[in-house]
Amino acid sequence: MIAVLKQGTSEKQIENLTNWLHTQGVDTHISFGKEHTIIGLVGDTSKIDAELLSSLEIVDSVKRITEPFKNANRKFHPDNTVIEVGNTSVGGNDFTIIAGPCSVESEEQVMEIAKSVKAAGATMLRGGAFKPRTSPYDFQGLKADGIDYLIRAKKETGLPIVTEIMNANHLDLFLDVDVIQVGARNMQNFELLKELGRTKKTILLKRGLANTLKELLMSAEYIMAGGNENIILCERGIRTFETYTRNTLDLSAVPMLKELSHLPIVIDPSHATGIAKLVKPLSLAATAVGADGLMIEVHNDPPHALCDGAQSITPETFADVCDAVRKVRSVL
Ligand code: PEP
Ligand code: MN
């Protein structure tokens, strides 16, 4: 990190600043130029508040040379992270396809969908048991029963299961869950992230509705700082001025995050657009741009789904998407 000081800063002020920086755990290197004095901060600058530093009266500007995320940073971990989940792995040569309903609605529903998505090529089963709904009057999920039905579907099909957590107090219910999802609305629920950092569970961390990639990586960093390195990032569309689609899918997130981080990244084309017929073209685009996988909402009866029916595809369409994804992968 570099701090450029304003003209006319006195030696005493520079000394005060460097003394303070030393108490923050970094060394300093001062270079006196003709017009400006520049202080180079050497060492672990991740705890330095760049905004606070630039707000000081004698500081003209501050520039970070290294990113504030360390554990998630590819610079310190050049190889891709590959996470073993059940009988499959994420981030390696396998292409991950997580499929299933937005919400678990009944045992029969999730069992039927699990069998059909497995036959089509899904590598994991998803289903929400705790649902973060915008309205408190909408279906909130089957909670513990929902997780139970997912576990039964896992036993029947062998598919590892992915489901969302909204409250760290519920962690005991997630013992047999293979991947715990942190939804977009909880991406910056830092207490939840810290709690998940103390587990060894694989976490699927979704990008917030209005969060930058740096913020997403800092949230991953929260989990990793606690000792849990098993994180799958998920781009699920961000809010823009566009209204035809529910969100705007940021495909550039894939190559950008690949450059910045070693963590695997999957794309969720369902929440990204909110429109079932856009799931296939965006799944193909996500595959082509280098994503490690997809997360797709599949429902056996979309018009009657209790949540996100408009963006849910049928098992038949899902099988067609899987075929098309395989074709794209074969030419990459
Ligand atoms: C979901 O996966 O069903 C979900 C609620 O996703 P998001 O957090 O991305 O809105
Ligand atoms: Mn959903």
Short mmCIF file of C-alpha atoms and ligand atoms in Angstrom, two decimals:
data_model
loop_
_atom_site.label_atom_id
_atom_site.label_comp_id
_atom_site.label_asym_id
_atom_site.label_seq_id
_atom_site.Cartn_x
_atom_site.Cartn_y
_atom_site.Cartn_z
CA MET A 1 0.00 0.00 0.00
CA ILE A 2 1.24 3.48 -0.84
CA ALA A 3 0.20 6.76 0.81
CA VAL A 4 0.98 9.98 -1.06
CA LEU A 5 1.22 12.93 1.32
CA LYS A 6 0.06 16.46 0.61
CA GLN A 7 2.59 19.17 -0.20
CA GLY A 8 3.83 21.04 2.82
CA THR A 9 3.51 18.16 5.25
CA SER A 10 6.01 18.73 8.06
CA GLU A 11 8.58 16.23 9.25
CA LYS A 12 6.82 16.07 12.61
CA GLN A 13 3.53 15.14 10.93
CA ILE A 14 5.27 12.45 8.88
CA GLU A 15 6.85 11.07 12.04
CA ASN A 16 3.48 10.98 13.82
CA LEU A 17 1.92 9.16 10.87
CA THR A 18 4.69 6.57 10.56
CA ASN A 19 4.63 5.96 14.33
CA TRP A 20 0.91 5.33 14.12
CA LEU A 21 1.36 3.01 11.13
CA HIS A 22 3.97 1.02 13.06
CA THR A 23 1.42 0.49 15.84
CA GLN A 24 -0.87 -0.97 13.14
CA GLY A 25 1.69 -3.69 12.48
CA VAL A 26 3.31 -2.47 9.25
CA ASP A 27 6.78 -1.14 8.44
CA THR A 28 7.18 2.04 6.44
CA HIS A 29 9.48 3.16 3.70
CA ILE A 30 9.57 6.91 3.05
CA SER A 31 10.58 8.49 -0.21
CA PHE A 32 10.96 12.27 -0.31
CA GLY A 33 10.18 13.57 -3.82
CA LYS A 34 10.41 17.07 -5.23
CA GLU A 35 6.70 17.67 -4.87
CA HIS A 36 5.34 14.83 -2.79
CA THR A 37 6.45 12.57 -0.02
CA ILE A 38 5.38 8.96 -0.45
CA ILE A 39 5.09 6.42 2.33
CA GLY A 40 5.28 2.78 1.31
CA LEU A 41 3.55 0.45 3.78
CA VAL A 42 5.42 -2.84 3.98
CA GLY A 43 4.07 -6.09 5.43
CA ASP A 44 0.54 -7.30 6.07
CA THR A 45 -1.60 -4.32 5.14
CA SER A 46 -4.86 -6.28 5.20
CA LYS A 47 -5.79 -4.72 8.56
CA ILE A 48 -5.09 -1.17 7.42
CA ASP A 49 -8.23 0.85 6.76
CA ALA A 50 -7.37 2.56 3.47
CA GLU A 51 -10.34 4.90 3.73
CA LEU A 52 -9.38 6.06 7.19
CA LEU A 53 -5.81 6.62 6.02
CA SER A 54 -6.89 8.66 3.00
CA SER A 55 -9.20 10.78 5.15
CA LEU A 56 -6.26 12.08 7.21
CA GLU A 57 -5.56 15.75 6.60
CA ILE A 58 -1.98 15.26 5.42
CA VAL A 59 -2.77 12.36 3.09
CA ASP A 60 -3.45 13.12 -0.55
CA SER A 61 -4.22 9.61 -1.81
CA VAL A 62 -3.84 5.96 -0.93
CA LYS A 63 -3.32 3.08 -3.32
CA ARG A 64 -3.44 -0.60 -2.54
CA ILE A 65 -0.77 -2.63 -4.33
CA THR A 66 -1.94 -5.98 -3.00
CA GLU A 67 -5.55 -7.02 -2.51
CA PRO A 68 -7.01 -7.06 1.01
CA PHE A 69 -8.00 -10.72 0.62
CA LYS A 70 -5.16 -13.12 1.38
CA ASN A 71 -6.54 -16.65 1.75
CA ALA A 72 -8.76 -16.33 -1.32
CA ASN A 73 -6.00 -14.69 -3.37
CA ARG A 74 -4.52 -16.60 -6.30
CA LYS A 75 -1.20 -14.82 -5.78
CA PHE A 76 -0.59 -16.84 -2.64
CA HIS A 77 -2.22 -20.03 -3.96
CA PRO A 78 -1.59 -20.32 -7.72
CA ASP A 79 -3.29 -23.71 -8.18
CA ASN A 80 -7.06 -24.02 -8.51
CA THR A 81 -8.79 -25.22 -5.36
CA VAL A 82 -10.53 -28.53 -5.95
CA ILE A 83 -13.17 -29.46 -3.38
CA GLU A 84 -14.28 -33.05 -2.91
CA VAL A 85 -18.02 -33.25 -2.29
CA GLY A 86 -19.39 -36.78 -1.84
CA ASN A 87 -18.55 -38.73 -4.97
CA THR A 88 -17.82 -35.64 -7.07
CA SER A 89 -15.44 -32.69 -6.99
CA VAL A 90 -15.78 -29.00 -7.73
CA GLY A 91 -13.11 -26.87 -9.40
CA GLY A 92 -11.21 -29.71 -11.07
CA ASN A 93 -11.91 -31.52 -14.32
CA ASP A 94 -15.45 -32.46 -13.37
CA PHE A 95 -18.11 -29.97 -14.43
CA THR A 96 -20.51 -29.38 -11.55
CA ILE A 97 -24.24 -29.29 -12.24
CA ILE A 98 -26.35 -28.55 -9.18
CA ALA A 99 -30.04 -28.94 -9.91
CA GLY A 100 -33.32 -29.11 -8.06
CA PRO A 101 -36.28 -27.05 -6.97
CA CYS A 102 -36.09 -23.59 -5.48
CA SER A 103 -37.90 -24.98 -2.42
CA VAL A 104 -38.41 -28.45 -1.10
CA GLU A 105 -42.21 -28.77 -1.15
CA SER A 106 -42.77 -32.43 -0.21
CA GLU A 107 -40.83 -35.68 -0.05
CA GLU A 108 -42.45 -36.92 -3.27
CA GLN A 109 -41.64 -33.71 -5.12
CA VAL A 110 -37.95 -33.63 -4.19
CA MET A 111 -37.56 -37.41 -4.76
CA GLU A 112 -39.07 -37.23 -8.23
CA ILE A 113 -36.95 -34.24 -9.24
CA ALA A 114 -33.80 -35.80 -7.73
CA LYS A 115 -34.20 -38.96 -9.80
CA SER A 116 -34.83 -37.10 -13.04
CA VAL A 117 -31.99 -34.58 -12.66
CA LYS A 118 -29.60 -37.39 -11.75
CA ALA A 119 -30.59 -39.31 -14.89
CA ALA A 120 -29.97 -36.16 -16.97
CA GLY A 121 -26.47 -35.60 -15.55
CA ALA A 122 -26.76 -33.47 -12.40
CA THR A 123 -23.87 -33.98 -9.98
CA MET A 124 -25.63 -32.49 -6.93
CA LEU A 125 -29.19 -31.92 -5.76
CA ARG A 126 -30.35 -28.53 -4.51
CA GLY A 127 -33.50 -27.51 -2.65
CA GLY A 128 -34.32 -24.73 -0.23
CA ALA A 129 -35.62 -25.70 3.20
CA PHE A 130 -35.17 -22.26 4.79
CA LYS A 131 -36.28 -19.69 2.24
CA PRO A 132 -35.28 -16.01 2.31
CA ARG A 133 -38.51 -14.56 0.89
CA THR A 134 -39.03 -10.87 0.22
CA SER A 135 -42.51 -11.07 1.73
CA PRO A 136 -43.09 -12.55 5.19
CA TYR A 137 -46.46 -13.84 3.89
CA ASP A 138 -44.85 -16.05 1.21
CA PHE A 139 -43.94 -19.72 1.70
CA GLN A 140 -40.96 -19.78 4.07
CA GLY A 141 -39.84 -23.37 3.43
CA LEU A 142 -40.38 -26.72 5.18
CA LYS A 143 -37.34 -26.07 7.42
CA ALA A 144 -36.12 -29.21 9.29
CA ASP A 145 -38.58 -31.45 7.40
CA GLY A 146 -37.27 -30.06 4.11
CA ILE A 147 -33.71 -31.02 5.04
CA ASP A 148 -34.97 -34.48 6.02
CA TYR A 149 -36.57 -34.99 2.60
CA LEU A 150 -33.34 -33.87 0.90
CA ILE A 151 -31.36 -36.39 2.95
CA ARG A 152 -33.79 -39.12 1.89
CA ALA A 153 -33.35 -38.10 -1.76
CA LYS A 154 -29.59 -38.20 -1.26
CA LYS A 155 -29.81 -41.74 0.14
CA GLU A 156 -31.95 -42.81 -2.79
CA THR A 157 -29.89 -41.22 -5.59
CA GLY A 158 -26.40 -40.80 -4.15
CA LEU A 159 -26.44 -37.12 -5.10
CA PRO A 160 -24.76 -34.79 -2.58
CA ILE A 161 -27.17 -32.11 -1.37
CA VAL A 162 -27.00 -28.32 -1.30
CA THR A 163 -29.32 -26.22 0.85
CA GLU A 164 -29.38 -22.70 2.24
CA ILE A 165 -28.70 -21.67 5.84
CA MET A 166 -30.17 -18.43 7.18
CA ASN A 167 -29.31 -18.69 10.85
CA ALA A 168 -26.17 -20.10 12.45
CA ASN A 169 -28.35 -21.51 15.26
CA HIS A 170 -29.68 -24.01 12.71
CA LEU A 171 -26.24 -25.53 12.01
CA ASP A 172 -27.08 -28.77 13.87
CA LEU A 173 -29.73 -29.47 11.25
CA PHE A 174 -27.07 -29.33 8.50
CA LEU A 175 -24.93 -32.25 9.74
CA ASP A 176 -25.78 -34.47 6.74
CA VAL A 177 -25.89 -31.60 4.26
CA ASP A 178 -22.91 -31.73 1.88
CA VAL A 179 -22.86 -28.09 0.77
CA ILE A 180 -24.28 -25.22 2.80
CA GLN A 181 -25.50 -22.34 0.68
CA VAL A 182 -25.16 -18.75 1.85
CA GLY A 183 -27.74 -16.86 -0.17
CA ALA A 184 -27.29 -13.51 -1.87
CA ARG A 185 -29.08 -11.70 0.95
CA ASN A 186 -26.72 -13.14 3.55
CA MET A 187 -23.45 -12.65 1.68
CA GLN A 188 -22.47 -9.97 4.16
CA ASN A 189 -23.98 -11.54 7.27
CA PHE A 190 -20.55 -11.55 8.84
CA GLU A 191 -21.52 -13.35 12.05
CA LEU A 192 -22.97 -16.19 9.96
CA LEU A 193 -19.84 -16.28 7.80
CA LYS A 194 -17.59 -16.44 10.87
CA GLU A 195 -19.64 -19.29 12.28
CA LEU A 196 -19.35 -21.20 8.99
CA GLY A 197 -15.61 -20.53 9.05
CA ARG A 198 -15.43 -22.63 12.20
CA THR A 199 -16.91 -25.65 10.38
CA LYS A 200 -15.32 -27.86 7.73
CA LYS A 201 -18.45 -27.83 5.57
CA THR A 202 -18.27 -26.83 1.90
CA ILE A 203 -19.92 -23.44 1.51
CA LEU A 204 -21.60 -22.20 -1.66
CA LEU A 205 -21.29 -18.44 -1.30
CA LYS A 206 -23.62 -16.46 -3.54
CA ARG A 207 -22.81 -12.95 -4.65
CA GLY A 208 -25.08 -10.31 -3.12
CA LEU A 209 -27.62 -8.44 -5.22
CA ALA A 210 -25.53 -5.28 -5.19
CA ASN A 211 -22.07 -6.45 -4.24
CA THR A 212 -18.76 -6.10 -6.02
CA LEU A 213 -16.44 -8.99 -6.73
CA LYS A 214 -14.05 -7.62 -4.14
CA GLU A 215 -16.84 -7.72 -1.53
CA LEU A 216 -17.66 -11.30 -2.55
CA LEU A 217 -14.03 -12.29 -2.09
CA MET A 218 -13.86 -10.47 1.26
CA SER A 219 -16.89 -12.50 2.37
CA ALA A 220 -15.09 -15.68 1.29
CA GLU A 221 -12.13 -14.37 3.28
CA TYR A 222 -14.32 -14.18 6.42
CA ILE A 223 -15.01 -17.92 6.13
CA MET A 224 -11.41 -18.76 5.25
CA ALA A 225 -9.97 -16.66 8.07
CA GLY A 226 -11.75 -19.05 10.46
CA GLY A 227 -9.96 -22.01 8.89
CA ASN A 228 -12.54 -23.28 6.40
CA GLU A 229 -11.13 -23.16 2.86
CA ASN A 230 -13.91 -25.14 1.19
CA ILE A 231 -15.72 -22.40 -0.67
CA ILE A 232 -17.51 -22.37 -4.00
CA LEU A 233 -18.30 -18.89 -5.31
CA CYS A 234 -21.58 -18.34 -7.13
CA GLU A 235 -22.50 -15.54 -9.52
CA ARG A 236 -26.32 -15.28 -9.58
CA GLY A 237 -26.91 -11.94 -11.27
CA ILE A 238 -26.75 -8.45 -9.85
CA ARG A 239 -29.26 -5.67 -9.75
CA THR A 240 -29.04 -3.15 -12.58
CA PHE A 241 -31.43 -0.67 -14.22
CA GLU A 242 -32.66 -3.47 -16.54
CA THR A 243 -36.22 -4.60 -15.83
CA TYR A 244 -36.93 -7.28 -18.45
CA THR A 245 -34.79 -9.71 -16.49
CA ARG A 246 -34.92 -10.25 -12.71
CA ASN A 247 -31.19 -9.48 -12.46
CA THR A 248 -28.30 -9.02 -14.88
CA LEU A 249 -25.91 -11.95 -15.21
CA ASP A 250 -22.34 -10.74 -14.85
CA LEU A 251 -20.47 -13.28 -16.95
CA SER A 252 -17.27 -11.28 -16.70
CA ALA A 253 -17.25 -12.32 -13.04
CA VAL A 254 -15.98 -15.75 -14.12
CA PRO A 255 -12.68 -14.83 -15.82
CA MET A 256 -12.16 -11.95 -13.39
CA LEU A 257 -12.63 -14.13 -10.29
CA LYS A 258 -10.48 -16.84 -11.89
CA GLU A 259 -7.68 -14.32 -12.17
CA LEU A 260 -8.10 -12.96 -8.65
CA SER A 261 -8.82 -16.19 -6.81
CA HIS A 262 -8.19 -19.94 -6.81
CA LEU A 263 -11.71 -20.73 -5.58
CA PRO A 264 -14.14 -22.50 -7.93
CA ILE A 265 -17.01 -20.49 -9.38
CA VAL A 266 -20.42 -21.63 -10.55
CA ILE A 267 -23.12 -19.67 -12.36
CA ASP A 268 -26.79 -19.64 -11.38
CA PRO A 269 -28.66 -18.66 -14.57
CA SER A 270 -32.06 -19.15 -12.90
CA HIS A 271 -31.89 -16.32 -10.36
CA ALA A 272 -29.79 -14.29 -12.79
CA THR A 273 -32.70 -13.83 -15.18
CA GLY A 274 -35.88 -15.08 -13.52
CA ILE A 275 -36.98 -16.45 -16.89
CA ALA A 276 -37.02 -20.20 -17.64
CA LYS A 277 -36.32 -19.88 -21.36
CA LEU A 278 -33.13 -17.89 -20.73
CA VAL A 279 -31.63 -20.66 -18.61
CA LYS A 280 -30.34 -22.69 -21.56
CA PRO A 281 -28.54 -19.92 -23.49
CA LEU A 282 -26.95 -18.54 -20.33
CA SER A 283 -25.92 -22.01 -19.18
CA LEU A 284 -24.07 -22.42 -22.48
CA ALA A 285 -22.47 -19.00 -22.15
CA ALA A 286 -21.40 -19.75 -18.58
CA THR A 287 -19.85 -23.03 -19.69
CA ALA A 288 -18.02 -21.34 -22.55
CA VAL A 289 -16.67 -18.53 -20.36
CA GLY A 290 -14.98 -21.03 -18.06
CA ALA A 291 -17.29 -21.53 -15.08
CA ASP A 292 -16.66 -24.64 -12.99
CA GLY A 293 -20.33 -25.44 -12.98
CA LEU A 294 -23.96 -24.37 -12.92
CA MET A 295 -26.74 -24.23 -10.39
CA ILE A 296 -30.14 -24.56 -12.06
CA GLU A 297 -33.67 -24.55 -10.63
CA VAL A 298 -35.67 -27.54 -11.88
CA HIS A 299 -39.28 -28.21 -10.95
CA ASN A 300 -41.60 -31.04 -11.99
CA ASP A 301 -44.56 -28.65 -12.21
CA PRO A 302 -43.24 -25.08 -12.59
CA PRO A 303 -46.65 -23.33 -12.84
CA HIS A 304 -47.52 -24.68 -9.39
CA ALA A 305 -44.12 -24.16 -7.74
CA LEU A 306 -44.33 -22.52 -4.30
CA CYS A 307 -41.33 -20.36 -5.15
CA ASP A 308 -39.58 -19.18 -8.34
CA GLY A 309 -41.78 -21.09 -10.78
CA ALA A 310 -41.22 -18.61 -13.62
CA GLN A 311 -37.51 -19.33 -13.71
CA SER A 312 -37.75 -23.08 -13.08
CA ILE A 313 -37.23 -25.45 -15.98
CA THR A 314 -38.80 -28.90 -16.29
CA PRO A 315 -36.72 -32.09 -16.01
CA GLU A 316 -37.08 -32.54 -19.80
CA THR A 317 -35.67 -29.09 -20.53
CA PHE A 318 -32.95 -29.73 -17.95
CA ALA A 319 -31.91 -32.88 -19.83
CA ASP A 320 -31.69 -30.81 -23.01
CA VAL A 321 -29.56 -28.15 -21.23
CA CYS A 322 -27.21 -30.86 -19.92
CA ASP A 323 -26.77 -32.28 -23.44
CA ALA A 324 -26.03 -28.85 -24.87
CA VAL A 325 -23.56 -28.09 -22.04
CA ARG A 326 -21.72 -31.35 -22.78
CA LYS A 327 -21.46 -30.30 -26.46
CA VAL A 328 -20.00 -26.92 -25.52
CA ARG A 329 -17.51 -28.61 -23.17
CA SER A 330 -16.44 -31.01 -25.87
CA VAL A 331 -15.18 -28.15 -28.07
CA LEU A 332 -13.52 -26.10 -25.33
C1 PEP B 1 -31.97 -19.71 -4.09
O1 PEP B 1 -30.94 -20.27 -4.47
O2 PEP B 1 -33.10 -20.24 -4.11
C2 PEP B 1 -31.89 -18.30 -3.65
C3 PEP B 1 -32.74 -17.79 -2.77
O3 PEP B 1 -30.90 -17.65 -4.27
P1 PEP B 1 -30.34 -16.14 -4.09
O4 PEP B 1 -29.83 -16.08 -2.69
O5 PEP B 1 -29.27 -16.07 -5.12
O6 PEP B 1 -31.48 -15.20 -4.36
MN MN B 2 -35.00 -19.68 -5.95
#
